[in-house]
Short mmCIF file of C-alpha atoms in Angstrom, two decimals:
data_model
loop_
_atom_site.label_atom_id
_atom_site.label_comp_id
_atom_site.label_asym_id
_atom_site.label_seq_id
_atom_site.Cartn_x
_atom_site.Cartn_y
_atom_site.Cartn_z
CA UNK L 152 -77.11 173.63 -101.23
CA UNK L 153 -80.24 171.57 -100.56
CA UNK L 154 -80.30 170.40 -104.19
CA UNK L 155 -77.31 168.19 -104.81
CA UNK L 156 -76.09 168.27 -108.41
CA UNK L 157 -75.60 164.83 -110.02
CA UNK L 158 -71.94 163.89 -110.24
CA UNK L 159 -72.06 163.34 -114.04
CA UNK L 160 -69.03 164.14 -116.22
CA UNK L 161 -69.64 167.01 -118.61
CA UNK L 162 -68.87 164.96 -121.72
CA UNK L 163 -71.51 162.34 -120.79
CA UNK L 164 -74.39 164.76 -120.29
CA UNK L 165 -75.87 164.73 -123.80
CA UNK L 166 -75.45 160.96 -124.45
CA UNK L 167 -77.12 160.22 -121.11
CA UNK L 168 -79.98 162.57 -121.94
CA UNK L 169 -80.47 160.95 -125.35
CA UNK L 170 -80.38 157.45 -123.87
CA UNK L 171 -83.04 158.48 -121.36
CA UNK L 172 -85.32 159.71 -124.17
CA UNK L 173 -84.60 156.51 -126.10
CA UNK L 174 -85.79 154.41 -123.14
CA UNK L 175 -88.97 156.49 -122.82
CA UNK L 176 -89.59 156.08 -126.56
CA UNK L 177 -89.16 152.29 -126.32
CA UNK L 178 -91.70 152.08 -123.48
CA UNK L 179 -94.11 154.34 -125.42
CA UNK L 180 -93.95 152.11 -128.50
CA UNK L 181 -95.06 149.15 -126.39
CA UNK L 182 -98.22 151.06 -125.43
CA UNK L 183 -99.40 151.28 -129.05
CA UNK L 184 -100.10 147.58 -129.56
CA UNK L 185 -103.71 147.41 -130.90
CA UNK L 186 -106.47 146.22 -128.58
CA UNK L 187 -107.53 142.60 -129.06
CA UNK L 188 -111.21 141.63 -129.04
CA UNK L 189 -112.72 138.21 -128.54
CA UNK L 190 -115.71 137.82 -130.85
CA UNK L 191 -118.08 134.96 -130.09
CA UNK L 192 -119.61 132.81 -132.81
CA UNK L 193 -122.25 134.65 -134.92
CA UNK L 194 -121.59 137.82 -132.89
CA UNK L 195 -120.36 141.27 -133.94
CA UNK L 196 -117.91 143.63 -132.25
CA UNK L 197 -117.72 147.34 -133.24
CA UNK L 198 -115.54 150.34 -132.47
CA UNK L 199 -116.50 153.99 -133.13
CA UNK L 200 -114.59 157.13 -134.08
CA UNK L 201 -115.80 160.71 -134.57
CA UNK L 202 -114.38 162.18 -137.80
CA UNK L 203 -114.54 165.55 -139.51
CA UNK L 204 -114.93 166.51 -143.16
CA UNK L 205 -111.87 166.33 -145.42
CA UNK L 206 -110.12 164.07 -142.92
CA UNK L 207 -108.59 160.76 -144.01
CA UNK L 208 -109.14 157.56 -142.05
CA UNK L 209 -107.50 154.14 -142.27
CA UNK L 210 -109.19 151.13 -140.68
CA UNK L 211 -107.20 148.03 -139.84
CA UNK L 212 -108.44 144.53 -139.00
CA UNK L 213 -106.42 141.41 -138.26
CA UNK L 214 -107.80 138.04 -137.14
CA UNK L 215 -105.07 136.69 -134.87
CA UNK L 216 -106.70 133.42 -133.93
CA UNK L 217 -109.75 131.34 -134.75
CA UNK L 218 -110.90 129.36 -131.72
CA UNK L 219 -111.95 125.71 -131.77
CA UNK L 220 -109.74 125.02 -134.80
CA UNK L 221 -111.82 127.31 -136.99
CA UNK L 222 -110.64 129.31 -139.99
CA UNK L 223 -109.32 132.88 -139.57
CA UNK L 224 -112.10 134.46 -141.62
CA UNK L 225 -114.38 137.36 -140.71
CA UNK L 226 -117.04 139.66 -142.12
CA UNK L 227 -115.98 143.32 -141.94
CA UNK L 228 -118.05 146.47 -142.31
CA UNK L 229 -117.02 150.12 -142.26
CA UNK L 230 -119.96 152.55 -142.22
CA UNK L 231 -120.76 156.15 -141.53
CA UNK L 232 -121.76 158.61 -140.55
CA UNK L 233 -124.05 156.49 -138.39
CA UNK L 234 -124.65 159.38 -135.96
CA UNK L 235 -123.77 163.00 -135.31
CA UNK L 236 -124.75 164.47 -138.69
CA UNK L 237 -128.22 166.05 -138.91
CA UNK L 238 -127.74 166.99 -142.57
CA UNK L 239 -127.47 163.35 -143.65
CA UNK L 240 -129.21 161.65 -140.74
CA UNK L 241 -132.58 163.39 -140.11
CA UNK L 242 -134.35 162.10 -137.03
CA UNK L 243 -137.35 159.83 -137.70
CA UNK L 244 -140.34 159.39 -135.45
CA UNK L 245 -142.10 156.10 -134.76
CA UNK L 246 -144.23 156.50 -137.93
CA UNK L 247 -141.25 157.05 -140.19
CA UNK L 248 -141.78 160.79 -140.61
CA UNK L 249 -138.76 163.08 -140.66
CA UNK L 250 -138.41 165.26 -137.60
CA UNK L 251 -135.24 167.13 -136.62
CA UNK L 252 -136.63 168.54 -133.39
CA UNK L 253 -135.41 167.53 -129.96
CA UNK L 254 -139.02 166.77 -129.04
CA UNK L 255 -138.31 163.20 -130.14
CA UNK L 256 -136.33 162.64 -126.97
CA UNK L 257 -138.18 161.37 -123.90
CA UNK L 258 -139.09 164.17 -121.50
CA UNK L 259 -136.87 162.80 -118.75
CA UNK L 260 -133.83 162.58 -121.02
CA UNK L 261 -134.32 165.66 -123.20
CA UNK L 262 -131.01 167.49 -123.47
CA UNK L 263 -129.28 164.80 -121.37
CA UNK L 264 -128.53 162.18 -124.02
CA UNK L 265 -125.11 160.61 -123.57
CA UNK L 266 -122.89 159.99 -126.59
CA UNK L 267 -123.48 156.24 -126.41
CA UNK L 268 -127.27 156.62 -126.34
CA UNK L 269 -127.18 159.12 -129.19
CA UNK L 270 -125.17 156.74 -131.38
CA UNK L 271 -127.39 153.77 -130.52
CA UNK L 272 -130.58 155.76 -131.13
CA UNK L 273 -129.31 157.07 -134.47
CA UNK L 274 -128.23 153.62 -135.67
CA UNK L 275 -131.61 152.09 -134.80
CA UNK L 276 -133.86 154.87 -136.11
CA UNK L 277 -131.89 156.85 -138.70
CA UNK L 278 -129.05 154.86 -140.26
CA UNK L 279 -131.30 152.04 -141.45
CA UNK L 280 -133.41 154.59 -143.39
CA UNK L 281 -130.55 155.92 -145.54
CA UNK L 282 -128.13 152.98 -145.89
CA UNK L 283 -128.30 150.98 -149.07
CA UNK L 284 -127.62 151.41 -152.79
CA UNK L 285 -129.28 154.86 -152.88
CA UNK L 286 -127.47 156.36 -149.88
CA UNK L 287 -126.83 160.14 -149.89
CA UNK L 288 -123.54 161.54 -151.16
CA UNK L 289 -120.82 161.28 -148.54
CA UNK L 290 -122.09 158.09 -146.91
CA UNK L 291 -119.59 155.22 -146.68
CA UNK L 292 -120.89 151.67 -146.56
CA UNK L 293 -118.26 148.95 -147.06
CA UNK L 294 -119.10 145.29 -146.39
CA UNK L 295 -116.93 142.32 -147.32
CA UNK L 296 -115.13 139.27 -145.96
CA UNK L 297 -111.41 138.75 -145.42
CA UNK L 298 -109.87 135.28 -145.27
CA UNK L 299 -106.38 134.72 -143.82
CA UNK L 300 -106.60 130.92 -144.11
CA UNK L 301 -104.36 130.74 -147.19
CA UNK L 302 -101.96 133.60 -146.39
CA UNK L 303 -98.41 132.76 -147.39
CA UNK L 304 -95.98 132.61 -150.28
CA UNK L 305 -96.17 128.90 -151.15
CA UNK L 306 -97.62 127.68 -154.46
CA UNK L 307 -100.39 125.81 -152.65
CA UNK L 308 -101.43 128.97 -150.79
CA UNK L 309 -101.46 130.98 -154.04
CA UNK L 310 -103.58 128.31 -155.74
CA UNK L 311 -106.01 128.26 -152.79
CA UNK L 312 -106.37 132.06 -152.94
CA UNK L 313 -107.09 131.85 -156.66
CA UNK L 314 -109.79 129.27 -155.91
CA UNK L 315 -111.37 131.59 -153.33
CA UNK L 316 -111.39 134.42 -155.86
CA UNK L 317 -112.97 132.22 -158.53
CA UNK L 318 -115.63 131.05 -156.07
CA UNK L 319 -116.45 134.69 -155.25
CA UNK L 320 -116.78 135.54 -158.96
CA UNK L 321 -119.04 132.53 -159.47
CA UNK L 322 -121.31 133.69 -156.61
CA UNK L 323 -121.69 137.11 -158.27
CA UNK L 324 -122.41 135.48 -161.66
CA UNK L 325 -125.09 133.28 -160.11
CA UNK L 326 -126.62 136.28 -158.35
CA UNK L 327 -126.81 138.18 -161.64
CA UNK L 328 -128.46 135.24 -163.45
CA UNK L 329 -130.96 134.53 -160.66
CA UNK L 330 -132.08 138.18 -160.41
CA UNK L 331 -132.11 138.99 -164.11
CA UNK L 332 -135.36 140.69 -165.11
CA UNK L 333 -136.63 141.03 -161.54
CA UNK L 334 -138.08 144.21 -160.12
CA UNK L 335 -135.58 146.36 -158.20
CA UNK L 336 -137.34 145.74 -154.88
CA UNK L 337 -137.34 141.97 -155.46
CA UNK L 338 -133.60 141.66 -156.16
CA UNK L 339 -131.74 139.73 -153.48
CA UNK L 340 -128.81 141.47 -151.72
CA UNK L 341 -125.42 141.03 -153.34
CA UNK L 342 -123.18 138.36 -151.79
CA UNK L 343 -120.25 139.69 -149.80
CA UNK L 344 -117.00 139.84 -151.71
CA UNK L 345 -114.30 137.64 -150.14
CA UNK L 346 -110.73 138.95 -150.07
CA UNK L 347 -108.08 136.24 -149.70
CA UNK L 348 -105.25 137.93 -147.82
CA UNK L 349 -101.86 137.03 -149.30
CA UNK L 350 -99.73 138.00 -146.27
CA UNK L 351 -100.05 137.44 -142.53
CA UNK L 352 -100.66 141.13 -141.92
CA UNK L 353 -103.65 143.30 -140.97
CA UNK L 354 -106.11 144.20 -143.73
CA UNK L 355 -106.21 147.97 -144.19
CA UNK L 356 -108.29 150.41 -146.22
CA UNK L 357 -108.09 154.20 -146.41
CA UNK L 358 -111.04 156.52 -147.09
CA UNK L 359 -111.50 160.26 -147.40
CA UNK L 360 -114.25 161.59 -145.17
CA UNK L 361 -116.84 163.70 -146.98
CA UNK L 362 -119.40 163.97 -144.16
CA UNK L 363 -118.65 164.59 -140.49
CA UNK L 364 -120.05 162.36 -137.76
CA UNK L 365 -119.52 159.05 -136.02
CA UNK L 366 -118.17 156.12 -138.05
CA UNK L 367 -118.07 152.50 -136.99
CA UNK L 368 -115.85 149.54 -137.83
CA UNK L 369 -117.42 146.13 -137.15
CA UNK L 370 -116.08 142.58 -137.29
CA UNK L 371 -118.40 139.58 -137.27
CA UNK L 372 -117.56 135.94 -136.70
CA UNK L 373 -119.50 133.80 -139.15
CA UNK L 374 -118.60 130.45 -137.60
CA UNK L 375 -116.12 129.87 -134.75
CA UNK L 376 -115.13 132.48 -132.11
CA UNK L 377 -112.32 134.79 -133.18
CA UNK L 378 -109.60 136.89 -131.55
CA UNK L 379 -109.13 140.04 -133.65
CA UNK L 380 -107.38 143.38 -133.59
CA UNK L 381 -109.36 146.44 -134.78
CA UNK L 382 -108.16 149.99 -135.16
CA UNK L 383 -109.15 153.28 -136.83
CA UNK L 384 -106.50 155.95 -137.45
CA UNK L 385 -107.24 159.44 -138.76
CA UNK L 386 -104.76 161.73 -140.49
CA UNK L 387 -105.78 164.77 -138.46
CA UNK L 388 -104.62 163.13 -135.24
CA UNK L 389 -101.56 161.33 -136.65
CA UNK L 390 -100.32 164.18 -138.85
CA UNK L 391 -100.84 162.84 -142.33
CA UNK L 392 -100.61 159.83 -144.61
CA UNK L 393 -97.57 157.62 -145.02
CA UNK L 394 -96.45 158.11 -148.67
CA UNK L 395 -94.88 154.65 -148.67
CA UNK L 396 -98.13 152.79 -147.93
CA UNK L 397 -100.91 155.24 -148.82
CA UNK L 398 -102.40 154.69 -145.35
CA UNK L 399 -102.51 156.96 -142.32
CA UNK L 400 -99.39 156.72 -140.16
CA UNK L 401 -99.53 154.07 -137.47
CA UNK L 402 -99.25 155.23 -133.87
CA UNK L 403 -95.84 153.57 -133.52
CA UNK L 404 -94.45 155.17 -136.68
CA UNK L 405 -95.84 158.60 -135.78
CA UNK L 406 -94.27 158.35 -132.33
CA UNK L 407 -91.01 157.24 -133.90
CA UNK L 408 -90.92 160.20 -136.34
CA UNK L 409 -91.75 162.67 -133.58
CA UNK L 410 -89.02 161.24 -131.37
CA UNK L 411 -86.55 161.38 -134.26
CA UNK L 412 -87.32 165.06 -134.67
CA UNK L 413 -87.11 165.86 -130.96
CA UNK L 414 -83.95 163.85 -130.32
CA UNK L 415 -81.95 164.41 -133.47
CA UNK L 416 -83.53 167.45 -135.09
CA UNK L 417 -81.32 170.01 -133.32
CA UNK L 418 -79.41 172.25 -135.69
CA UNK L 419 -75.64 172.35 -135.86
CA UNK L 420 -74.15 174.83 -133.43
CA UNK L 421 -77.02 174.63 -130.95
CA UNK L 422 -75.81 174.93 -127.36
CA UNK L 423 -77.00 172.49 -124.71
CA UNK L 424 -77.66 173.98 -121.27
CA UNK L 425 -77.56 172.38 -117.86
CA UNK L 426 -81.06 171.74 -116.56
CA UNK L 427 -80.19 172.89 -113.03
CA UNK L 428 -78.10 176.06 -113.14
CA UNK L 429 -78.34 176.95 -116.83
CA UNK L 430 -74.58 176.79 -117.45
CA UNK L 431 -73.45 175.88 -120.95
CA UNK L 432 -72.47 172.23 -121.18
CA UNK L 433 -71.35 171.87 -124.79
CA UNK L 434 -72.36 172.38 -128.38
CA UNK L 435 -74.30 169.79 -130.33
CA UNK L 436 -71.43 169.65 -132.82
CA UNK L 437 -69.24 168.17 -130.08
CA UNK L 438 -71.48 165.09 -129.88
CA UNK L 439 -72.02 164.42 -133.58
CA UNK L 440 -70.59 160.89 -133.37
CA UNK L 441 -72.68 160.08 -130.29
CA UNK L 442 -75.83 161.33 -132.04
CA UNK L 443 -75.15 159.13 -135.08
CA UNK L 444 -74.71 156.05 -132.92
CA UNK L 445 -77.76 156.80 -130.79
CA UNK L 446 -79.87 157.45 -133.89
CA UNK L 447 -78.86 154.02 -135.19
CA UNK L 448 -79.82 152.46 -131.83
CA UNK L 449 -83.13 154.32 -131.96
CA UNK L 450 -83.96 152.99 -135.43
CA UNK L 451 -82.78 149.49 -134.54
CA UNK L 452 -84.91 149.37 -131.37
CA UNK L 453 -88.02 150.48 -133.28
CA UNK L 454 -87.41 147.89 -135.98
CA UNK L 455 -86.86 145.11 -133.42
CA UNK L 456 -90.13 145.90 -131.64
CA UNK L 457 -92.02 146.00 -134.94
CA UNK L 458 -90.47 142.71 -136.03
CA UNK L 459 -91.33 141.07 -132.70
CA UNK L 460 -94.96 142.19 -132.97
CA UNK L 461 -95.22 140.79 -136.52
CA UNK L 462 -93.50 137.57 -135.45
CA UNK L 463 -96.01 137.12 -132.63
CA UNK L 464 -98.78 137.44 -135.23
CA UNK L 465 -97.16 134.82 -137.48
CA UNK L 466 -96.58 132.42 -134.58
CA UNK L 467 -100.22 132.62 -133.51
CA UNK L 468 -101.47 132.20 -137.08
CA UNK L 469 -99.15 129.25 -137.76
CA UNK L 470 -100.16 127.68 -134.45
CA UNK L 471 -103.81 127.97 -135.48
CA UNK L 472 -103.01 126.44 -138.88
CA UNK L 473 -101.21 123.55 -137.21
CA UNK L 474 -104.09 122.91 -134.80
CA UNK L 475 -106.63 123.10 -137.60
CA UNK L 476 -104.54 120.73 -139.75
CA UNK L 477 -104.20 118.27 -136.86
CA UNK L 478 -107.95 118.37 -136.20
CA UNK L 479 -108.74 117.78 -139.90
CA UNK L 480 -106.25 114.92 -140.00
CA UNK L 481 -107.82 113.37 -136.89
CA UNK L 482 -111.32 113.58 -138.37
CA UNK L 483 -110.04 112.19 -141.66
CA UNK L 484 -108.44 109.25 -139.84
CA UNK L 485 -111.63 108.57 -137.89
CA UNK L 486 -113.71 108.70 -141.06
CA UNK L 487 -111.34 106.34 -142.88
CA UNK L 488 -111.37 103.92 -139.94
CA UNK L 489 -115.17 104.00 -139.78
CA UNK L 490 -115.40 103.46 -143.54
CA UNK L 491 -112.96 100.53 -143.28
CA UNK L 492 -115.04 98.96 -140.48
CA UNK L 493 -118.24 99.34 -142.52
CA UNK L 494 -116.68 97.82 -145.66
CA UNK L 495 -115.12 94.98 -143.66
CA UNK L 496 -118.44 94.27 -141.91
CA UNK L 497 -120.28 94.28 -145.25
CA UNK L 498 -117.72 91.86 -146.73
CA UNK L 499 -117.98 89.52 -143.74
CA UNK L 500 -121.79 89.62 -143.97
CA UNK L 501 -121.71 88.94 -147.73
CA UNK L 502 -119.29 86.01 -147.42
CA UNK L 503 -121.21 84.58 -144.49
CA UNK L 504 -124.48 84.82 -146.40
CA UNK L 505 -122.92 83.21 -149.46
CA UNK L 506 -121.45 80.31 -147.45
CA UNK L 507 -124.74 79.83 -145.62
CA UNK L 508 -126.57 79.73 -148.97
CA UNK L 509 -124.21 77.05 -150.31
CA UNK L 510 -124.71 74.87 -147.26
CA UNK L 511 -128.50 75.07 -147.52
CA UNK L 512 -128.28 74.24 -151.24
CA UNK L 513 -126.51 70.99 -150.45
#
């Protein structure tokens, strides 16, 4: 025969097949590491996702590193629908009048608008008209800050987070006092609420979608450049919400559950067939012990990869903390040295002036 059959013992067929799928699963998990974005100082980076009504979406943001010894702190916004919904986002002309007709498009581009241009045009001309405290029902507009500077379980970190929370409350109290009695149009915008993250993990929020269209997740660096991970996951694509977390399944966990079902979901008594000539190899019952061991290896491999990814996050965050601490210590030392030189110089000048005055008095 022109197709040589592999010389594989019959009793090793199923374990070999399962090990092959396990290797493929391990490589697939590595592909689901979130994309990292470098965000320059005072700049904003956004990602977009098209969502449908009654879907559920979870957005995730994690500042991995703050460059130039800065603090891992960012302004986050989740908004939508910013485009793709004519019921909520009527098209406006240059005079601010509502117009839903396609005549608004330039003649050369009418009917040829790309998705990117449609989103950009809608954000510039439509979204700004409806966003705000009186936005239509179904519009999501979340803006806040997240600070990972004091993430950790130590008493000092907990005290620092409490101080951040108290500072945020004080800013809101001051805003209320300063705008008391003012006309609605004269009231200053509310300050952004700051969330002090307690663990070195991504910040996540889950929302139910009430209006279809394009939604955007944006991260802004207020001071130093940042390296951040951003991700949006929707339940329709990832088959539901994780009951343990209340958030949409992660890509890695969804892949893991699907692989568990495909590898180990075969019913007792199912017969395994040869992939070449269709001859019966054995029953699944005959490999029960092998399946148990391989399932354990499957779970262990997934847990190891997840742990390694989280450890990489912690190492980068701790490295940033160490660099920032060293830089603050260096500046503190320089300031103390400069202050010592100034005080010493002033003392020498004072003593010299006093001695000179005594000599002239004689």
